[in-house]
Short mmCIF file of C-alpha atoms in Angstrom, two decimals:
data_model
loop_
_atom_site.label_atom_id
_atom_site.label_comp_id
_atom_site.label_asym_id
_atom_site.label_seq_id
_atom_site.Cartn_x
_atom_site.Cartn_y
_atom_site.Cartn_z
CA MET A 1 13.31 -0.15 -30.79
CA THR A 2 14.69 -1.38 -27.99
CA ARG A 3 14.67 -4.96 -26.83
CA LEU A 4 14.40 -5.88 -23.56
CA SER A 5 14.76 -9.21 -21.59
CA LEU A 6 12.56 -10.75 -19.37
CA ARG A 7 13.38 -12.55 -16.12
CA VAL A 8 10.19 -13.08 -13.28
CA VAL A 9 10.79 -15.29 -9.82
CA GLU A 10 8.53 -15.66 -6.87
CA GLU A 11 10.48 -14.79 -3.49
CA ARG A 12 9.23 -15.44 -0.09
CA PHE A 13 9.93 -13.85 3.24
CA ARG A 14 9.92 -14.70 6.78
CA VAL A 15 7.16 -12.22 9.16
CA ASP A 16 8.33 -11.04 12.19
CA GLY A 17 6.32 -13.11 14.28
CA THR A 18 2.37 -13.71 12.73
CA PHE A 19 0.14 -10.97 11.21
CA THR A 20 -3.14 -10.85 11.13
CA ILE A 21 -6.02 -9.44 9.33
CA SER A 22 -9.92 -10.22 9.40
CA ARG A 23 -8.87 -12.23 6.06
CA GLY A 24 -6.62 -14.49 7.98
CA SER A 25 -2.79 -14.86 9.58
CA ARG A 26 0.64 -15.57 7.78
CA THR A 27 4.39 -15.93 9.06
CA GLU A 28 5.96 -15.41 5.71
CA ILE A 29 5.14 -12.89 2.53
CA ARG A 30 5.08 -14.49 -1.23
CA VAL A 31 6.49 -11.29 -3.85
CA VAL A 32 7.05 -11.29 -7.41
CA THR A 33 9.91 -9.72 -8.18
CA VAL A 34 10.67 -8.29 -12.14
CA GLU A 35 14.19 -7.62 -13.91
CA LEU A 36 13.99 -5.80 -17.50
CA ARG A 37 17.50 -6.15 -18.54
CA ASP A 38 18.94 -3.61 -21.82
CA GLY A 39 22.02 -5.26 -21.73
CA THR A 40 24.21 -4.92 -18.48
CA ILE A 41 21.60 -2.74 -17.29
CA CYS A 42 18.85 -3.62 -14.99
CA GLY A 43 15.48 -2.48 -13.54
CA ARG A 44 13.57 -4.08 -10.82
CA GLY A 45 9.73 -4.16 -9.73
CA GLU A 46 7.90 -6.17 -7.04
CA CYS A 47 4.19 -6.88 -7.03
CA VAL A 48 2.06 -8.64 -3.92
CA PRO A 49 -0.51 -10.63 -5.45
CA TYR A 50 -3.41 -10.20 -3.63
CA GLN A 51 -6.17 -13.27 -3.55
CA ARG A 52 -9.66 -10.14 -2.53
CA TYR A 53 -8.71 -8.59 -6.63
CA GLY A 54 -8.51 -12.71 -7.55
CA GLU A 55 -4.74 -13.15 -7.79
CA THR A 56 -2.03 -15.58 -7.12
CA VAL A 57 1.19 -15.93 -7.49
CA GLU A 58 1.59 -18.75 -9.78
CA GLY A 59 -1.32 -16.62 -12.53
CA VAL A 60 0.50 -13.13 -11.76
CA ILE A 61 3.83 -14.96 -12.90
CA GLU A 62 1.87 -16.46 -16.18
CA THR A 63 0.72 -12.86 -16.77
CA ILE A 64 3.81 -10.82 -16.88
CA GLN A 65 5.78 -14.08 -18.98
CA SER A 66 2.61 -13.96 -21.71
CA LEU A 67 4.37 -10.32 -22.20
CA GLU A 68 7.89 -11.69 -22.54
CA GLN A 69 7.78 -11.37 -26.86
CA ASP A 70 7.15 -7.75 -26.30
CA LEU A 71 8.91 -6.33 -24.15
CA SER A 72 11.51 -7.88 -26.72
CA ASN A 73 9.72 -5.98 -29.13
CA GLY A 74 9.84 -2.75 -27.60
CA LEU A 75 7.11 -2.62 -25.59
CA ASP A 76 7.17 0.76 -23.22
CA ARG A 77 5.67 2.21 -20.72
CA ILE A 78 3.55 3.81 -21.86
CA GLY A 79 2.31 0.85 -23.88
CA LEU A 80 2.20 -1.31 -20.47
CA VAL A 81 -0.88 0.72 -19.83
CA THR A 82 -3.38 -0.49 -22.75
CA ARG A 83 -1.94 -4.12 -22.32
CA LEU A 84 -2.47 -4.93 -18.77
CA PRO A 85 -5.46 -3.99 -16.16
CA ALA A 86 -4.30 -2.15 -12.99
CA GLY A 87 -3.26 -4.83 -10.62
CA ALA A 88 0.00 -6.31 -9.38
CA ALA A 89 1.21 -7.78 -12.59
CA ARG A 90 1.35 -4.43 -13.95
CA ASN A 91 2.61 -2.66 -11.21
CA ALA A 92 5.91 -4.60 -11.22
CA ILE A 93 6.52 -4.14 -14.83
CA ASP A 94 5.81 -0.41 -14.80
CA CYS A 95 7.87 -0.07 -11.68
CA ALA A 96 10.68 -1.88 -13.52
CA PHE A 97 10.70 -0.16 -15.79
CA TRP A 98 11.36 3.58 -13.85
CA ASP A 99 13.93 1.56 -12.41
CA LEU A 100 15.73 0.85 -16.20
CA GLU A 101 15.10 4.21 -17.30
CA ALA A 102 16.33 5.85 -13.73
CA LYS A 103 19.56 3.79 -14.76
CA ARG A 104 19.79 4.72 -18.58
CA SER A 105 19.55 7.85 -18.00
CA GLY A 106 21.28 8.96 -15.40
CA THR A 107 18.68 10.50 -13.66
CA VAL A 108 17.27 9.71 -10.49
CA ALA A 109 13.12 8.46 -10.10
CA TRP A 110 11.72 11.46 -8.85
CA LYS A 111 13.48 13.91 -11.36
CA LEU A 112 11.70 11.94 -14.17
CA ALA A 113 8.73 11.33 -12.47
CA GLY A 114 8.76 16.24 -12.37
CA LEU A 115 8.72 15.51 -8.77
CA SER A 116 10.90 17.39 -6.11
CA ALA A 117 13.35 15.81 -3.63
CA PRO A 118 11.55 13.56 -1.55
CA ALA A 119 12.11 14.19 1.88
CA GLN A 120 11.85 12.29 5.03
CA LEU A 121 8.08 10.68 6.04
CA SER A 122 6.83 9.57 9.25
CA THR A 123 5.02 5.83 8.78
CA ALA A 124 1.85 4.31 10.66
CA TYR A 125 2.92 1.12 12.60
CA THR A 126 0.53 -1.65 12.50
CA LEU A 127 -0.81 -3.80 15.36
CA SER A 128 -2.47 -6.42 13.91
CA LEU A 129 -5.72 -8.54 14.78
CA GLY A 130 -5.25 -10.12 17.92
CA ASP A 131 -7.53 -10.11 21.73
CA PRO A 132 -7.66 -6.55 23.25
CA ASP A 133 -4.32 -8.20 25.67
CA SER A 134 -2.10 -8.62 23.18
CA MET A 135 -2.85 -5.34 21.44
CA ARG A 136 -2.74 -3.74 24.44
CA ASN A 137 0.82 -5.31 24.87
CA ALA A 138 1.78 -4.83 21.11
CA ALA A 139 0.66 -0.83 22.02
CA ALA A 140 2.93 -0.42 24.60
CA ARG A 141 5.86 -2.06 23.09
CA ASN A 142 5.25 0.83 20.22
CA ALA A 143 4.00 3.89 22.57
CA HIS A 144 6.71 5.66 21.07
CA ARG A 145 5.68 6.14 17.70
CA PRO A 146 3.05 8.94 16.09
CA LEU A 147 0.46 7.06 14.75
CA LEU A 148 -0.84 3.26 14.81
CA LYS A 149 -2.23 1.49 12.24
CA ILE A 150 -5.19 -0.87 13.85
CA LYS A 151 -6.54 -4.09 12.16
CA LEU A 152 -10.19 -4.23 13.29
CA GLY A 153 -12.80 -6.13 11.42
CA SER A 154 -14.56 -8.74 14.35
CA ASP A 155 -16.55 -8.44 17.15
CA ARG A 156 -15.05 -7.12 20.59
CA ASP A 157 -14.16 -4.25 18.61
CA VAL A 158 -14.20 -1.09 21.12
CA GLU A 159 -12.33 -3.09 23.32
CA ARG A 160 -9.65 -3.80 21.21
CA ILE A 161 -9.23 0.39 20.49
CA GLU A 162 -10.02 1.00 24.12
CA ALA A 163 -6.79 -1.87 25.00
CA VAL A 164 -5.01 0.21 22.29
CA ARG A 165 -5.35 3.30 23.78
CA SER A 166 -4.47 2.57 26.99
CA GLY A 167 -1.28 0.90 25.83
CA ALA A 168 -0.65 4.17 23.77
CA PRO A 169 -2.23 7.20 24.79
CA ARG A 170 -0.43 9.86 22.73
CA SER A 171 -0.49 8.12 19.74
CA THR A 172 -2.99 9.08 16.56
CA LEU A 173 -4.78 5.90 16.15
CA ILE A 174 -6.43 5.17 12.70
CA VAL A 175 -7.97 2.13 12.39
CA ASP A 176 -8.84 -0.73 9.02
CA ALA A 177 -11.35 -2.97 9.38
CA ASN A 178 -10.51 -4.67 5.56
CA GLU A 179 -14.22 -4.57 5.16
CA GLY A 180 -15.79 -6.25 8.04
CA TRP A 181 -18.06 -4.00 9.41
CA THR A 182 -21.81 -3.74 8.29
CA ILE A 183 -23.27 0.46 8.22
CA GLU A 184 -25.15 -0.40 11.48
CA GLN A 185 -21.89 -1.55 12.93
CA TYR A 186 -20.11 2.08 11.67
CA LEU A 187 -22.94 4.09 12.78
CA ASP A 188 -22.77 2.09 16.32
CA LEU A 189 -18.82 2.16 16.52
CA ALA A 190 -17.82 5.60 15.24
CA PRO A 191 -18.29 7.57 18.21
CA HIS A 192 -16.82 5.23 20.09
CA LEU A 193 -14.13 5.34 18.07
CA VAL A 194 -13.93 9.14 17.93
CA ARG A 195 -14.21 9.51 22.18
CA LEU A 196 -11.15 6.96 21.68
CA GLY A 197 -9.11 8.98 19.56
CA VAL A 198 -9.26 7.49 16.28
CA ALA A 199 -8.84 9.70 13.12
CA MET A 200 -10.01 6.93 10.50
CA VAL A 201 -11.60 3.94 9.36
CA GLU A 202 -10.01 2.25 6.16
CA GLN A 203 -12.56 0.57 3.81
CA PRO A 204 -15.35 -0.28 7.00
CA LEU A 205 -17.97 -1.99 4.18
CA PRO A 206 -17.58 -4.18 1.71
CA ALA A 207 -16.58 -2.76 -1.41
CA ASP A 208 -19.84 -3.91 -2.98
CA SER A 209 -21.91 -2.63 0.16
CA ASP A 210 -20.38 0.47 0.13
CA GLU A 211 -22.83 2.56 -1.56
CA ALA A 212 -24.78 2.57 2.42
CA LEU A 213 -22.15 5.06 2.74
CA ARG A 214 -23.62 7.57 0.97
CA GLY A 215 -24.57 10.85 2.42
CA ILE A 216 -24.50 9.51 5.74
CA SER A 217 -23.13 11.27 8.19
CA ARG A 218 -19.26 10.69 9.02
CA PRO A 219 -17.75 11.56 12.10
CA LEU A 220 -14.94 9.07 11.68
CA PRO A 221 -13.58 10.06 7.96
CA ILE A 222 -13.66 6.78 5.86
CA CYS A 223 -10.63 6.03 3.89
CA ALA A 224 -11.62 4.04 0.24
CA ASP A 225 -9.09 0.91 0.12
CA GLU A 226 -10.85 -2.38 -1.31
CA SER A 227 -13.46 0.24 -3.44
CA CYS A 228 -10.52 2.50 -4.88
CA HIS A 229 -8.04 1.03 -7.72
CA ASP A 230 -7.51 4.07 -10.00
CA ARG A 231 -8.80 6.77 -11.44
CA HIS A 232 -11.61 5.38 -12.57
CA SER A 233 -13.06 4.72 -8.93
CA LEU A 234 -12.89 8.56 -8.19
CA LYS A 235 -16.57 8.82 -9.65
CA PHE A 236 -17.93 6.09 -7.90
CA LEU A 237 -16.40 7.32 -4.27
CA ALA A 238 -17.43 11.16 -4.23
CA GLY A 239 -20.30 11.24 -1.27
CA LYS A 240 -19.16 8.25 0.71
CA TYR A 241 -15.68 8.74 1.03
CA ASP A 242 -13.25 11.07 2.57
CA ALA A 243 -10.41 10.14 1.57
CA ILE A 244 -8.17 7.34 -0.92
CA ASN A 245 -5.57 5.03 -0.03
CA ILE A 246 -3.48 4.45 -3.08
CA LYS A 247 -0.75 1.09 -2.96
CA LEU A 248 0.78 0.48 -5.87
CA ASP A 249 -0.44 -3.08 -6.40
CA LYS A 250 -3.50 -1.49 -6.88
CA THR A 251 -3.05 0.80 -9.20
CA GLY A 252 -0.79 -0.88 -11.12
CA GLY A 253 2.22 0.67 -10.55
CA LEU A 254 3.69 4.20 -10.14
CA THR A 255 2.53 5.76 -13.54
CA GLU A 256 -0.68 5.40 -12.54
CA ALA A 257 -0.37 5.77 -8.93
CA LEU A 258 0.74 9.65 -10.10
CA GLU A 259 -1.92 9.99 -11.61
CA LEU A 260 -4.54 8.74 -8.77
CA ARG A 261 -2.82 10.49 -6.37
CA ARG A 262 -3.28 14.52 -8.61
CA ASP A 263 -6.82 13.91 -9.32
CA ALA A 264 -7.89 12.40 -6.10
CA LEU A 265 -6.40 15.50 -4.46
CA GLU A 266 -8.12 17.61 -7.68
CA ALA A 267 -11.17 16.58 -6.27
CA GLY A 268 -10.81 16.82 -2.78
CA PHE A 269 -10.35 13.93 -1.11
CA ASP A 270 -7.31 13.37 1.81
CA VAL A 271 -5.01 10.76 0.46
CA MET A 272 -2.97 7.95 2.23
CA VAL A 273 -0.42 5.64 1.00
CA GLY A 274 -0.18 2.22 1.84
CA CYS A 275 1.01 -1.06 0.73
CA MET A 276 0.78 -4.79 0.49
CA LEU A 277 3.00 -6.73 3.02
CA GLY A 278 6.25 -6.30 0.76
CA THR A 279 9.56 -5.53 1.20
CA SER A 280 11.61 -2.49 0.54
CA LEU A 281 11.92 -2.67 -3.00
CA ALA A 282 8.00 -2.36 -3.16
CA MET A 283 8.17 0.83 -0.60
CA ALA A 284 10.78 2.75 -2.47
CA PRO A 285 8.45 3.86 -5.69
CA ALA A 286 5.42 4.05 -2.85
CA PHE A 287 7.39 6.82 -1.15
CA LEU A 288 7.53 9.14 -4.64
CA VAL A 289 3.69 9.02 -4.21
CA ALA A 290 3.79 9.46 -0.53
CA GLN A 291 5.23 12.86 -0.29
CA GLY A 292 2.85 15.12 0.85
CA ALA A 293 0.32 12.40 1.53
CA ARG A 294 -2.22 13.16 4.63
CA TYR A 295 -1.18 9.61 5.85
CA VAL A 296 1.80 7.53 5.06
CA ASP A 297 1.54 3.76 6.00
CA LEU A 298 4.59 2.01 4.62
CA ASP A 299 5.67 0.06 7.42
CA ALA A 300 6.10 -3.25 5.45
CA PRO A 301 9.70 -4.01 5.81
CA LEU A 302 9.34 -3.13 9.50
CA LEU A 303 6.55 -6.34 9.83
CA LEU A 304 9.16 -8.58 8.46
CA ALA A 305 11.85 -10.90 9.70
CA GLU A 306 13.90 -10.38 6.51
CA ASP A 307 14.68 -7.82 3.57
CA ARG A 308 16.05 -7.27 0.07
CA GLU A 309 20.06 -6.78 0.77
CA ILE A 310 19.67 -2.74 0.12
CA PRO A 311 16.77 -1.66 2.19
CA VAL A 312 15.01 1.08 2.99
CA GLN A 313 15.97 2.72 6.12
CA TYR A 314 14.18 3.59 8.53
CA ASN A 315 14.67 5.52 12.34
CA GLY A 316 11.79 4.01 14.42
CA SER A 317 8.84 5.60 12.37
CA LEU A 318 10.73 7.70 10.41
CA MET A 319 11.36 6.54 6.39
CA GLU A 320 14.31 7.80 4.93
CA PRO A 321 14.48 8.31 1.24
CA PRO A 322 15.07 4.55 -0.52
CA SER A 323 19.09 4.43 -1.92
CA ARG A 324 19.39 4.45 -5.86
CA SER A 325 21.25 1.20 -5.60
CA LEU A 326 17.95 -0.32 -3.93
CA TRP A 327 15.68 1.28 -6.84
CA GLY A 328 14.98 4.08 -8.40
#
C-alpha cells in the first residue's frame, strides 16, 4: 500500500486585461493546486472551482483536504471515482495521480492512457463580451487566427457578430451564449449567425430549460456545455445537441474525460474540448483529450498576464505538446 502526502493551496494569476462573459467580469483567476507526494516524487494537478456549479475555492480545498487520511491509507485514482462526484475537486486530485504515475513509472502519461503520441493542436481564441466596436477591434487584432470563439448572451448579439466578422473576415467563428438565450432567441438568431459564417453555438439555453431544443430544426449546430458533465449526461443530450464540450473540471479529471470522449463519439456527437480560465497546468491533461477533437478551445493561458513557471508553448493559435516538466 502506497501512503501519499497531500498539499493543496489556492493560487492566483492575473488576467491580461479584463475577461467578460454574460455572468460577469474578472481581472484575476483563482485556482486550486494539488500536490500528491510519494517520498521525493510529486504529482500535480489544477482545478478551477466554478460558482455556476455551486463550487468555491474554499469549499473545494476543504473537500480535497477531507481525503488526506484516505490518501495516506492508500486511496488511488480508481478508488477516487467512488469517493468524490465529478467536479473540480476530483479533477485536481485525478490529474495529480496521473502526473505521479507517469513520474513513478518513467512513462509518459499518454502511454499510460493507451493513447498515441500527442500532436500539435490548433486552438480557438476567445473574444470576451463587449460592445460591438470593442469586439470588432479585438477581432481585427486576432484576424490571423483560424478559429475565434465569441462570448455572447445579451442583447445586440447580431451586431456583435457582424462586428467580429468585419474585423476577422476569414476566421471560422463559434459562439458561446453561456445559457443566456431563450429558445425564441435561438430560433431568431440562428439564421443570422449562419449567414455570418458561425459554425456552432455553445449552450444557448439554460441547462434546466434545454428540453426545448429536443427535435427542433438546428440550422446552427448546438454544443452542450453546462448540460454535459460526464458519461451519465449523454443519455439526456440525444436529440437536443449536436456536440458536447468536454472540460476536465466538469468530468472530474482526465480519467472520466477520456471515457466521456469515447462514449460521445460512439453515440455520434462531435467533440469539443474546452477549459475553464486556468493555467498551463490545467491545459496539459486536457491536451491529451483534445487529440482529434472537432474543436479545441484550450486558449486560457493566452488570456492570462502570468502563467506557470514552465508553460505550454503557443505559436499563435498552435499549441505544442506540454513539457513533461510541467505535467505527465
